[in-house]
mmCIF file with all atom_site columns, C-alpha atoms and ligand atoms in Angstrom:
data_model
loop_
_atom_site.group_PDB
_atom_site.id
_atom_site.type_symbol
_atom_site.label_atom_id
_atom_site.label_alt_id
_atom_site.label_comp_id
_atom_site.label_asym_id
_atom_site.label_entity_id
_atom_site.label_seq_id
_atom_site.pdbx_PDB_ins_code
_atom_site.Cartn_x
_atom_site.Cartn_y
_atom_site.Cartn_z
_atom_site.occupancy
_atom_site.B_iso_or_equiv
_atom_site.pdbx_formal_charge
_atom_site.auth_seq_id
_atom_site.auth_comp_id
_atom_site.auth_asym_id
_atom_site.auth_atom_id
_atom_site.pdbx_PDB_model_num
ATOM   1   C CA . MET A 1 1   ? 11.823  -9.759  0.287   1.00 92.00 ? 1   MET A CA 1
ATOM   2   C CA . VAL A 1 2   ? 10.036  -7.014  2.493   1.00 95.00 ? 2   VAL A CA 1
ATOM   3   C CA . VAL A 1 3   ? 11.546  -3.548  2.484   1.00 96.00 ? 3   VAL A CA 1
ATOM   4   C CA . PRO A 1 4   ? 10.428  -0.946  5.074   1.00 96.00 ? 4   PRO A CA 1
ATOM   5   C CA . GLY A 1 5   ? 8.381   1.918   3.273   1.00 95.00 ? 5   GLY A CA 1
ATOM   6   C CA . GLY A 1 6   ? 9.325   5.566   3.220   1.00 95.00 ? 6   GLY A CA 1
ATOM   7   C CA . ALA A 1 7   ? 7.543   8.655   4.052   1.00 94.00 ? 7   ALA A CA 1
ATOM   8   C CA . SER A 1 8   ? 5.712   8.945   0.802   1.00 93.00 ? 8   SER A CA 1
ATOM   9   C CA . ARG A 1 9   ? 4.358   6.521   -1.874  1.00 92.00 ? 9   ARG A CA 1
ATOM   10  C CA . GLN A 1 10  ? 7.263   7.546   -4.114  1.00 94.00 ? 10  GLN A CA 1
ATOM   11  C CA . GLU A 1 11  ? 9.845   7.040   -1.638  1.00 95.00 ? 11  GLU A CA 1
ATOM   12  C CA . SER A 1 12  ? 8.508   3.553   -0.809  1.00 96.00 ? 12  SER A CA 1
ATOM   13  C CA . VAL A 1 13  ? 8.654   2.649   -4.450  1.00 97.00 ? 13  VAL A CA 1
ATOM   14  C CA . ARG A 1 14  ? 12.163  3.975   -4.781  1.00 97.00 ? 14  ARG A CA 1
ATOM   15  C CA . LEU A 1 15  ? 13.339  1.919   -1.759  1.00 97.00 ? 15  LEU A CA 1
ATOM   16  C CA . GLY A 1 16  ? 11.818  -1.136  -3.192  1.00 97.00 ? 16  GLY A CA 1
ATOM   17  C CA . LEU A 1 17  ? 13.476  -0.467  -6.451  1.00 97.00 ? 17  LEU A CA 1
ATOM   18  C CA . ASP A 1 18  ? 16.806  0.039   -4.775  1.00 97.00 ? 18  ASP A CA 1
ATOM   19  C CA . ALA A 1 19  ? 16.411  -3.327  -2.992  1.00 97.00 ? 19  ALA A CA 1
ATOM   20  C CA . LEU A 1 20  ? 15.383  -5.289  -6.283  1.00 97.00 ? 20  LEU A CA 1
ATOM   21  C CA . PRO A 1 21  ? 18.005  -7.929  -7.256  1.00 97.00 ? 21  PRO A CA 1
ATOM   22  C CA . PRO A 1 22  ? 19.582  -7.060  -10.641 1.00 96.00 ? 22  PRO A CA 1
ATOM   23  C CA . GLU A 1 23  ? 18.031  -9.889  -12.727 1.00 97.00 ? 23  GLU A CA 1
ATOM   24  C CA . TYR A 1 24  ? 14.634  -8.516  -12.704 1.00 98.00 ? 24  TYR A CA 1
ATOM   25  C CA . ASP A 1 25  ? 14.023  -6.023  -15.657 1.00 97.00 ? 25  ASP A CA 1
ATOM   26  C CA . VAL A 1 26  ? 10.131  -5.738  -15.466 1.00 98.00 ? 26  VAL A CA 1
ATOM   27  C CA . VAL A 1 27  ? 8.877   -4.088  -12.469 1.00 98.00 ? 27  VAL A CA 1
ATOM   28  C CA . LEU A 1 28  ? 5.216   -3.911  -11.240 1.00 98.00 ? 28  LEU A CA 1
ATOM   29  C CA . VAL A 1 29  ? 4.139   -1.152  -8.779  1.00 98.00 ? 29  VAL A CA 1
ATOM   30  C CA . HIS A 1 30  ? 0.877   -2.330  -7.102  1.00 98.00 ? 30  HIS A CA 1
ATOM   31  C CA . ASP A 1 31  ? -1.468  -0.755  -4.382  1.00 96.00 ? 31  ASP A CA 1
ATOM   32  C CA . ALA A 1 32  ? -2.123  -2.961  -1.449  1.00 95.00 ? 32  ALA A CA 1
ATOM   33  C CA . ALA A 1 33  ? -5.576  -1.344  -1.464  1.00 97.00 ? 33  ALA A CA 1
ATOM   34  C CA . ARG A 1 34  ? -6.500  -3.271  -4.695  1.00 98.00 ? 34  ARG A CA 1
ATOM   35  C CA . PRO A 1 35  ? -6.191  -6.814  -3.152  1.00 98.00 ? 35  PRO A CA 1
ATOM   36  C CA . LEU A 1 36  ? -8.775  -8.387  -5.965  1.00 98.00 ? 36  LEU A CA 1
ATOM   37  C CA . VAL A 1 37  ? -6.989  -7.565  -9.167  1.00 98.00 ? 37  VAL A CA 1
ATOM   38  C CA . PRO A 1 38  ? -7.509  -10.624 -11.340 1.00 98.00 ? 38  PRO A CA 1
ATOM   39  C CA . VAL A 1 39  ? -4.389  -12.487 -12.431 1.00 97.00 ? 39  VAL A CA 1
ATOM   40  C CA . ASP A 1 40  ? -5.337  -11.981 -16.078 1.00 98.00 ? 40  ASP A CA 1
ATOM   41  C CA . THR A 1 41  ? -4.970  -8.168  -15.658 1.00 98.00 ? 41  THR A CA 1
ATOM   42  C CA . VAL A 1 42  ? -1.508  -8.647  -14.050 1.00 98.00 ? 42  VAL A CA 1
ATOM   43  C CA . ASP A 1 43  ? -0.624  -10.884 -16.989 1.00 98.00 ? 43  ASP A CA 1
ATOM   44  C CA . ALA A 1 44  ? -1.788  -8.295  -19.453 1.00 98.00 ? 44  ALA A CA 1
ATOM   45  C CA . VAL A 1 45  ? 0.294   -5.566  -18.015 1.00 98.00 ? 45  VAL A CA 1
ATOM   46  C CA . ILE A 1 46  ? 3.472   -7.851  -17.812 1.00 98.00 ? 46  ILE A CA 1
ATOM   47  C CA . GLU A 1 47  ? 2.973   -8.893  -21.379 1.00 98.00 ? 47  GLU A CA 1
ATOM   48  C CA . ALA A 1 48  ? 2.764   -5.342  -22.614 1.00 98.00 ? 48  ALA A CA 1
ATOM   49  C CA . VAL A 1 49  ? 5.989   -4.331  -20.912 1.00 98.00 ? 49  VAL A CA 1
ATOM   50  C CA . ARG A 1 50  ? 7.656   -7.393  -22.440 1.00 98.00 ? 50  ARG A CA 1
ATOM   51  C CA . ASP A 1 51  ? 6.346   -6.539  -25.854 1.00 98.00 ? 51  ASP A CA 1
ATOM   52  C CA . GLY A 1 52  ? 8.334   -3.221  -25.562 1.00 98.00 ? 52  GLY A CA 1
ATOM   53  C CA . ALA A 1 53  ? 6.086   -0.601  -23.718 1.00 98.00 ? 53  ALA A CA 1
ATOM   54  C CA . PRO A 1 54  ? 8.324   1.440   -21.241 1.00 98.00 ? 54  PRO A CA 1
ATOM   55  C CA . ALA A 1 55  ? 5.208   1.747   -18.890 1.00 98.00 ? 55  ALA A CA 1
ATOM   56  C CA . VAL A 1 56  ? 1.851   0.352   -18.936 1.00 98.00 ? 56  VAL A CA 1
ATOM   57  C CA . VAL A 1 57  ? -1.241  1.028   -16.724 1.00 98.00 ? 57  VAL A CA 1
ATOM   58  C CA . PRO A 1 58  ? -4.514  -1.051  -16.604 1.00 99.00 ? 58  PRO A CA 1
ATOM   59  C CA . ALA A 1 59  ? -7.545  1.331   -16.891 1.00 98.00 ? 59  ALA A CA 1
ATOM   60  C CA . LEU A 1 60  ? -11.240 1.468   -17.335 1.00 98.00 ? 60  LEU A CA 1
ATOM   61  C CA . PRO A 1 61  ? -13.337 4.279   -19.158 1.00 98.00 ? 61  PRO A CA 1
ATOM   62  C CA . PRO A 1 62  ? -15.202 6.113   -16.568 1.00 98.00 ? 62  PRO A CA 1
ATOM   63  C CA . SER A 1 63  ? -19.008 5.574   -16.406 1.00 97.00 ? 63  SER A CA 1
ATOM   64  C CA . ASP A 1 64  ? -19.555 9.030   -14.827 1.00 98.00 ? 64  ASP A CA 1
ATOM   65  C CA . THR A 1 65  ? -19.251 12.415  -16.653 1.00 98.00 ? 65  THR A CA 1
ATOM   66  C CA . VAL A 1 66  ? -16.028 14.063  -15.065 1.00 98.00 ? 66  VAL A CA 1
ATOM   67  C CA . LYS A 1 67  ? -15.956 17.711  -14.328 1.00 98.00 ? 67  LYS A CA 1
ATOM   68  C CA . GLU A 1 68  ? -12.790 19.825  -13.782 1.00 98.00 ? 68  GLU A CA 1
ATOM   69  C CA . VAL A 1 69  ? -13.477 22.251  -10.805 1.00 97.00 ? 69  VAL A CA 1
ATOM   70  C CA . THR A 1 70  ? -11.584 25.221  -9.126  1.00 96.00 ? 70  THR A CA 1
ATOM   71  C CA . PRO A 1 71  ? -11.192 25.067  -5.447  1.00 93.00 ? 71  PRO A CA 1
ATOM   72  C CA . ALA A 1 72  ? -14.085 26.136  -3.276  1.00 92.00 ? 72  ALA A CA 1
ATOM   73  C CA . ALA A 1 73  ? -13.845 29.783  -1.977  1.00 92.00 ? 73  ALA A CA 1
ATOM   74  C CA . ALA A 1 74  ? -14.475 28.605  1.563   1.00 95.00 ? 74  ALA A CA 1
ATOM   75  C CA . PRO A 1 75  ? -14.577 25.087  3.089   1.00 95.00 ? 75  PRO A CA 1
ATOM   76  C CA . GLY A 1 76  ? -18.005 23.544  2.241   1.00 93.00 ? 76  GLY A CA 1
ATOM   77  C CA . ALA A 1 77  ? -18.924 26.190  -0.272  1.00 96.00 ? 77  ALA A CA 1
ATOM   78  C CA . PRO A 1 78  ? -19.960 24.978  -4.045  1.00 95.00 ? 78  PRO A CA 1
ATOM   79  C CA . GLU A 1 79  ? -16.964 24.471  -6.368  1.00 97.00 ? 79  GLU A CA 1
ATOM   80  C CA . PRO A 1 80  ? -17.238 26.341  -9.648  1.00 97.00 ? 80  PRO A CA 1
ATOM   81  C CA . VAL A 1 81  ? -16.968 23.896  -12.609 1.00 98.00 ? 81  VAL A CA 1
ATOM   82  C CA . VAL A 1 82  ? -14.422 24.953  -15.245 1.00 97.00 ? 82  VAL A CA 1
ATOM   83  C CA . ALA A 1 83  ? -14.419 22.198  -17.743 1.00 98.00 ? 83  ALA A CA 1
ATOM   84  C CA . THR A 1 84  ? -15.951 18.925  -18.682 1.00 98.00 ? 84  THR A CA 1
ATOM   85  C CA . PRO A 1 85  ? -13.424 16.826  -20.498 1.00 98.00 ? 85  PRO A CA 1
ATOM   86  C CA . ASP A 1 86  ? -14.359 14.599  -23.251 1.00 98.00 ? 86  ASP A CA 1
ATOM   87  C CA . ARG A 1 87  ? -15.331 11.370  -21.526 1.00 98.00 ? 87  ARG A CA 1
ATOM   88  C CA . SER A 1 88  ? -14.369 9.156   -24.426 1.00 98.00 ? 88  SER A CA 1
ATOM   89  C CA . ARG A 1 89  ? -10.717 10.160  -23.952 1.00 98.00 ? 89  ARG A CA 1
ATOM   90  C CA . LEU A 1 90  ? -10.539 9.691   -20.184 1.00 98.00 ? 90  LEU A CA 1
ATOM   91  C CA . ARG A 1 91  ? -9.373  6.402   -18.271 1.00 98.00 ? 91  ARG A CA 1
ATOM   92  C CA . ALA A 1 92  ? -9.662  5.662   -14.556 1.00 98.00 ? 92  ALA A CA 1
ATOM   93  C CA . VAL A 1 93  ? -6.309  3.979   -13.758 1.00 98.00 ? 93  VAL A CA 1
ATOM   94  C CA . GLN A 1 94  ? -5.624  1.147   -11.582 1.00 98.00 ? 94  GLN A CA 1
ATOM   95  C CA . THR A 1 95  ? -2.456  -1.055  -10.561 1.00 98.00 ? 95  THR A CA 1
ATOM   96  C CA . PRO A 1 96  ? -0.289  -2.915  -11.029 1.00 98.00 ? 96  PRO A CA 1
ATOM   97  C CA . GLN A 1 97  ? 1.339   -0.417  -13.227 1.00 98.00 ? 97  GLN A CA 1
ATOM   98  C CA . GLY A 1 98  ? 4.132   -2.279  -15.067 1.00 98.00 ? 98  GLY A CA 1
ATOM   99  C CA . PHE A 1 99  ? 7.522   -0.747  -16.148 1.00 98.00 ? 99  PHE A CA 1
ATOM   100 C CA . ASP A 1 100 ? 10.679  -1.439  -17.726 1.00 98.00 ? 100 ASP A CA 1
ATOM   101 C CA . ARG A 1 101 ? 13.053  -1.331  -14.842 1.00 98.00 ? 101 ARG A CA 1
ATOM   102 C CA . GLN A 1 102 ? 15.505  1.144   -16.292 1.00 98.00 ? 102 GLN A CA 1
ATOM   103 C CA . VAL A 1 103 ? 12.711  3.536   -17.203 1.00 98.00 ? 103 VAL A CA 1
ATOM   104 C CA . LEU A 1 104 ? 11.294  3.449   -13.603 1.00 98.00 ? 104 LEU A CA 1
ATOM   105 C CA . ALA A 1 105 ? 14.514  3.970   -12.106 1.00 98.00 ? 105 ALA A CA 1
ATOM   106 C CA . ARG A 1 106 ? 15.237  6.864   -14.285 1.00 98.00 ? 106 ARG A CA 1
ATOM   107 C CA . ALA A 1 107 ? 11.800  8.484   -13.405 1.00 98.00 ? 107 ALA A CA 1
ATOM   108 C CA . HIS A 1 108 ? 12.450  8.102   -9.891  1.00 97.00 ? 108 HIS A CA 1
ATOM   109 C CA . ALA A 1 109 ? 15.939  9.622   -10.245 1.00 97.00 ? 109 ALA A CA 1
ATOM   110 C CA . GLU A 1 110 ? 14.616  12.688  -12.159 1.00 97.00 ? 110 GLU A CA 1
ATOM   111 C CA . VAL A 1 111 ? 11.222  13.490  -10.995 1.00 96.00 ? 111 VAL A CA 1
ATOM   112 C CA . THR A 1 112 ? 10.959  15.290  -7.640  1.00 91.00 ? 112 THR A CA 1
ATOM   113 C CA . GLU A 1 113 ? 7.522   16.486  -7.566  1.00 90.00 ? 113 GLU A CA 1
ATOM   114 C CA . ASN A 1 114 ? 4.661   14.595  -5.709  1.00 90.00 ? 114 ASN A CA 1
ATOM   115 C CA . VAL A 1 115 ? 2.516   12.489  -8.075  1.00 95.00 ? 115 VAL A CA 1
ATOM   116 C CA . THR A 1 116 ? -0.371  10.118  -7.421  1.00 95.00 ? 116 THR A CA 1
ATOM   117 C CA . ASP A 1 117 ? 0.994   7.364   -9.655  1.00 97.00 ? 117 ASP A CA 1
ATOM   118 C CA . ASP A 1 118 ? 4.366   6.107   -10.967 1.00 97.00 ? 118 ASP A CA 1
ATOM   119 C CA . ALA A 1 119 ? 3.239   6.131   -14.589 1.00 98.00 ? 119 ALA A CA 1
ATOM   120 C CA . SER A 1 120 ? 2.782   9.997   -14.458 1.00 98.00 ? 120 SER A CA 1
ATOM   121 C CA . MET A 1 121 ? 6.482   10.168  -13.520 1.00 98.00 ? 121 MET A CA 1
ATOM   122 C CA . VAL A 1 122 ? 7.523   8.367   -16.859 1.00 98.00 ? 122 VAL A CA 1
ATOM   123 C CA . GLU A 1 123 ? 5.035   10.872  -18.734 1.00 98.00 ? 123 GLU A CA 1
ATOM   124 C CA . GLN A 1 124 ? 7.272   13.565  -17.313 1.00 97.00 ? 124 GLN A CA 1
ATOM   125 C CA . LEU A 1 125 ? 10.140  11.855  -18.909 1.00 98.00 ? 125 LEU A CA 1
ATOM   126 C CA . GLY A 1 126 ? 8.577   12.400  -22.213 1.00 98.00 ? 126 GLY A CA 1
ATOM   127 C CA . LEU A 1 127 ? 8.044   8.632   -22.746 1.00 98.00 ? 127 LEU A CA 1
ATOM   128 C CA . THR A 1 128 ? 4.901   6.875   -23.844 1.00 98.00 ? 128 THR A CA 1
ATOM   129 C CA . VAL A 1 129 ? 2.675   5.158   -21.245 1.00 98.00 ? 129 VAL A CA 1
ATOM   130 C CA . VAL A 1 130 ? 0.202   2.771   -22.638 1.00 98.00 ? 130 VAL A CA 1
ATOM   131 C CA . VAL A 1 131 ? -3.241  1.536   -21.315 1.00 98.00 ? 131 VAL A CA 1
ATOM   132 C CA . VAL A 1 132 ? -4.348  -1.948  -21.277 1.00 98.00 ? 132 VAL A CA 1
ATOM   133 C CA . PRO A 1 133 ? -7.966  -2.971  -20.102 1.00 98.00 ? 133 PRO A CA 1
ATOM   134 C CA . GLY A 1 134 ? -8.209  -2.881  -16.299 1.00 98.00 ? 134 GLY A CA 1
ATOM   135 C CA . HIS A 1 135 ? -11.056 -4.810  -14.303 1.00 98.00 ? 135 HIS A CA 1
ATOM   136 C CA . GLU A 1 136 ? -13.921 -3.696  -12.285 1.00 98.00 ? 136 GLU A CA 1
ATOM   137 C CA . GLU A 1 137 ? -12.698 -6.042  -9.578  1.00 98.00 ? 137 GLU A CA 1
ATOM   138 C CA . ALA A 1 138 ? -9.460  -4.198  -9.292  1.00 98.00 ? 138 ALA A CA 1
ATOM   139 C CA . PHE A 1 139 ? -10.965 -1.282  -7.313  1.00 98.00 ? 139 PHE A CA 1
ATOM   140 C CA . LYS A 1 140 ? -9.481  0.192   -4.195  1.00 98.00 ? 140 LYS A CA 1
ATOM   141 C CA . VAL A 1 141 ? -10.878 -0.928  -0.835  1.00 98.00 ? 141 VAL A CA 1
ATOM   142 C CA . THR A 1 142 ? -10.491 2.342   1.230   1.00 97.00 ? 142 THR A CA 1
ATOM   143 C CA . ARG A 1 143 ? -14.090 3.191   2.041   1.00 98.00 ? 143 ARG A CA 1
ATOM   144 C CA . PRO A 1 144 ? -16.650 1.151   4.230   1.00 98.00 ? 144 PRO A CA 1
ATOM   145 C CA . LEU A 1 145 ? -18.746 0.425   1.000   1.00 98.00 ? 145 LEU A CA 1
ATOM   146 C CA . ASP A 1 146 ? -15.750 -0.862  -0.725  1.00 98.00 ? 146 ASP A CA 1
ATOM   147 C CA . LEU A 1 147 ? -15.531 -3.446  1.927   1.00 98.00 ? 147 LEU A CA 1
ATOM   148 C CA . VAL A 1 148 ? -18.950 -4.813  1.403   1.00 98.00 ? 148 VAL A CA 1
ATOM   149 C CA . LEU A 1 149 ? -18.220 -4.974  -2.314  1.00 98.00 ? 149 LEU A CA 1
ATOM   150 C CA . ALA A 1 150 ? -14.989 -6.904  -1.743  1.00 98.00 ? 150 ALA A CA 1
ATOM   151 C CA . GLU A 1 151 ? -16.866 -9.331  0.337   1.00 98.00 ? 151 GLU A CA 1
ATOM   152 C CA . ALA A 1 152 ? -19.448 -9.829  -2.496  1.00 98.00 ? 152 ALA A CA 1
ATOM   153 C CA . VAL A 1 153 ? -16.658 -10.319 -4.964  1.00 97.00 ? 153 VAL A CA 1
ATOM   154 C CA . LEU A 1 154 ? -14.780 -12.837 -2.676  1.00 97.00 ? 154 LEU A CA 1
ATOM   155 C CA . ALA A 1 155 ? -18.338 -14.637 -2.106  1.00 97.00 ? 155 ALA A CA 1
ATOM   156 C CA . ARG A 1 156 ? -18.896 -14.819 -5.993  1.00 95.00 ? 156 ARG A CA 1
ATOM   157 C CA . ARG A 1 157 ? -15.467 -16.074 -6.532  1.00 94.00 ? 157 ARG A CA 1
ATOM   158 C CA . ARG A 1 158 ? -15.790 -18.752 -3.730  1.00 94.00 ? 158 ARG A CA 1
ATOM   159 C CA . LEU A 1 159 ? -19.000 -20.027 -5.416  1.00 93.00 ? 159 LEU A CA 1
ATOM   160 C CA . ASN A 1 160 ? -17.678 -19.920 -8.901  1.00 91.00 ? 160 ASN A CA 1
ATOM   161 C CA . ASP A 1 161 ? -14.111 -20.928 -8.482  1.00 85.00 ? 161 ASP A CA 1
ATOM   162 C CA . GLY A 1 162 ? -13.966 -22.560 -5.085  1.00 74.00 ? 162 GLY A CA 1
ATOM   163 C CA . PHE A 1 163 ? -11.744 -19.638 -3.484  1.00 65.00 ? 163 PHE A CA 1
HETATM 164 C C1 . LIG B 2 .   ? -2.033  4.398   -8.196  1.00 75.00 ? 1   LIG B C1 1
HETATM 165 C C2 . LIG B 2 .   ? -3.469  4.715   -8.310  1.00 75.00 ? 1   LIG B C2 1
HETATM 166 O O1 . LIG B 2 .   ? -4.154  3.441   -7.684  1.00 75.00 ? 1   LIG B O1 1
HETATM 167 C C3 . LIG B 2 .   ? -3.981  4.719   -9.658  1.00 75.00 ? 1   LIG B C3 1
HETATM 168 O O2 . LIG B 2 .   ? -5.375  4.975   -9.534  1.00 75.00 ? 1   LIG B O2 1
HETATM 169 C C4 . LIG B 2 .   ? -3.825  5.718   -7.227  1.00 75.00 ? 1   LIG B C4 1
HETATM 170 O O3 . LIG B 2 .   ? -3.461  6.882   -7.873  1.00 75.00 ? 1   LIG B O3 1
HETATM 171 C C5 . LIG B 2 .   ? -3.325  5.614   -5.975  1.00 75.00 ? 1   LIG B C5 1
HETATM 172 O O4 . LIG B 2 .   ? -3.796  6.710   -5.132  1.00 75.00 ? 1   LIG B O4 1
HETATM 173 P P1 . LIG B 2 .   ? -3.487  6.735   -3.619  1.00 75.00 ? 1   LIG B P1 1
HETATM 174 O O5 . LIG B 2 .   ? -4.148  7.857   -2.983  1.00 75.00 ? 1   LIG B O5 1
HETATM 175 O O6 . LIG B 2 .   ? -2.040  6.398   -3.399  1.00 75.00 ? 1   LIG B O6 1
HETATM 176 O O7 . LIG B 2 .   ? -4.244  5.383   -2.987  1.00 75.00 ? 1   LIG B O7 1
#
């Protein structure tokens, strides 16, 4: 089933949820921009939801040190650093994000502010979101270099797996 998207990522997810037949109680929200996510990652997300987690995200520890900044005083000016979060507690989150259907529906009914992922809406309900291991091949293909990497991943898969 294909449903026309909305004006925002949240609205598109909500429209998809509204159209979902009643028999499905686990819902995955995936970025089309992550076409190479391995099936094992998808399976791990589904399994964690089936095991009782209200919301599950695949994620990787960042390999860079991450800084929090304040916005630059003028466009192009250097940004002042305000903090360096402890990297061992940070995770770079991917998709598909998995949800108990009722929980995701409640999040979309109650949370109105703009967010960058659905799991953060569940966090705002005060429910626990859990992390399962993500995969380096689940990166977003949004920049020219990502396309080069995607082609390399596909070439390796063709060589190793025949597809
Ligand atoms: C959901 C997401 O992929 C998690 O990293 C990310 O937030 C999506 O961001 P986008 O700007 O909507 O691609």
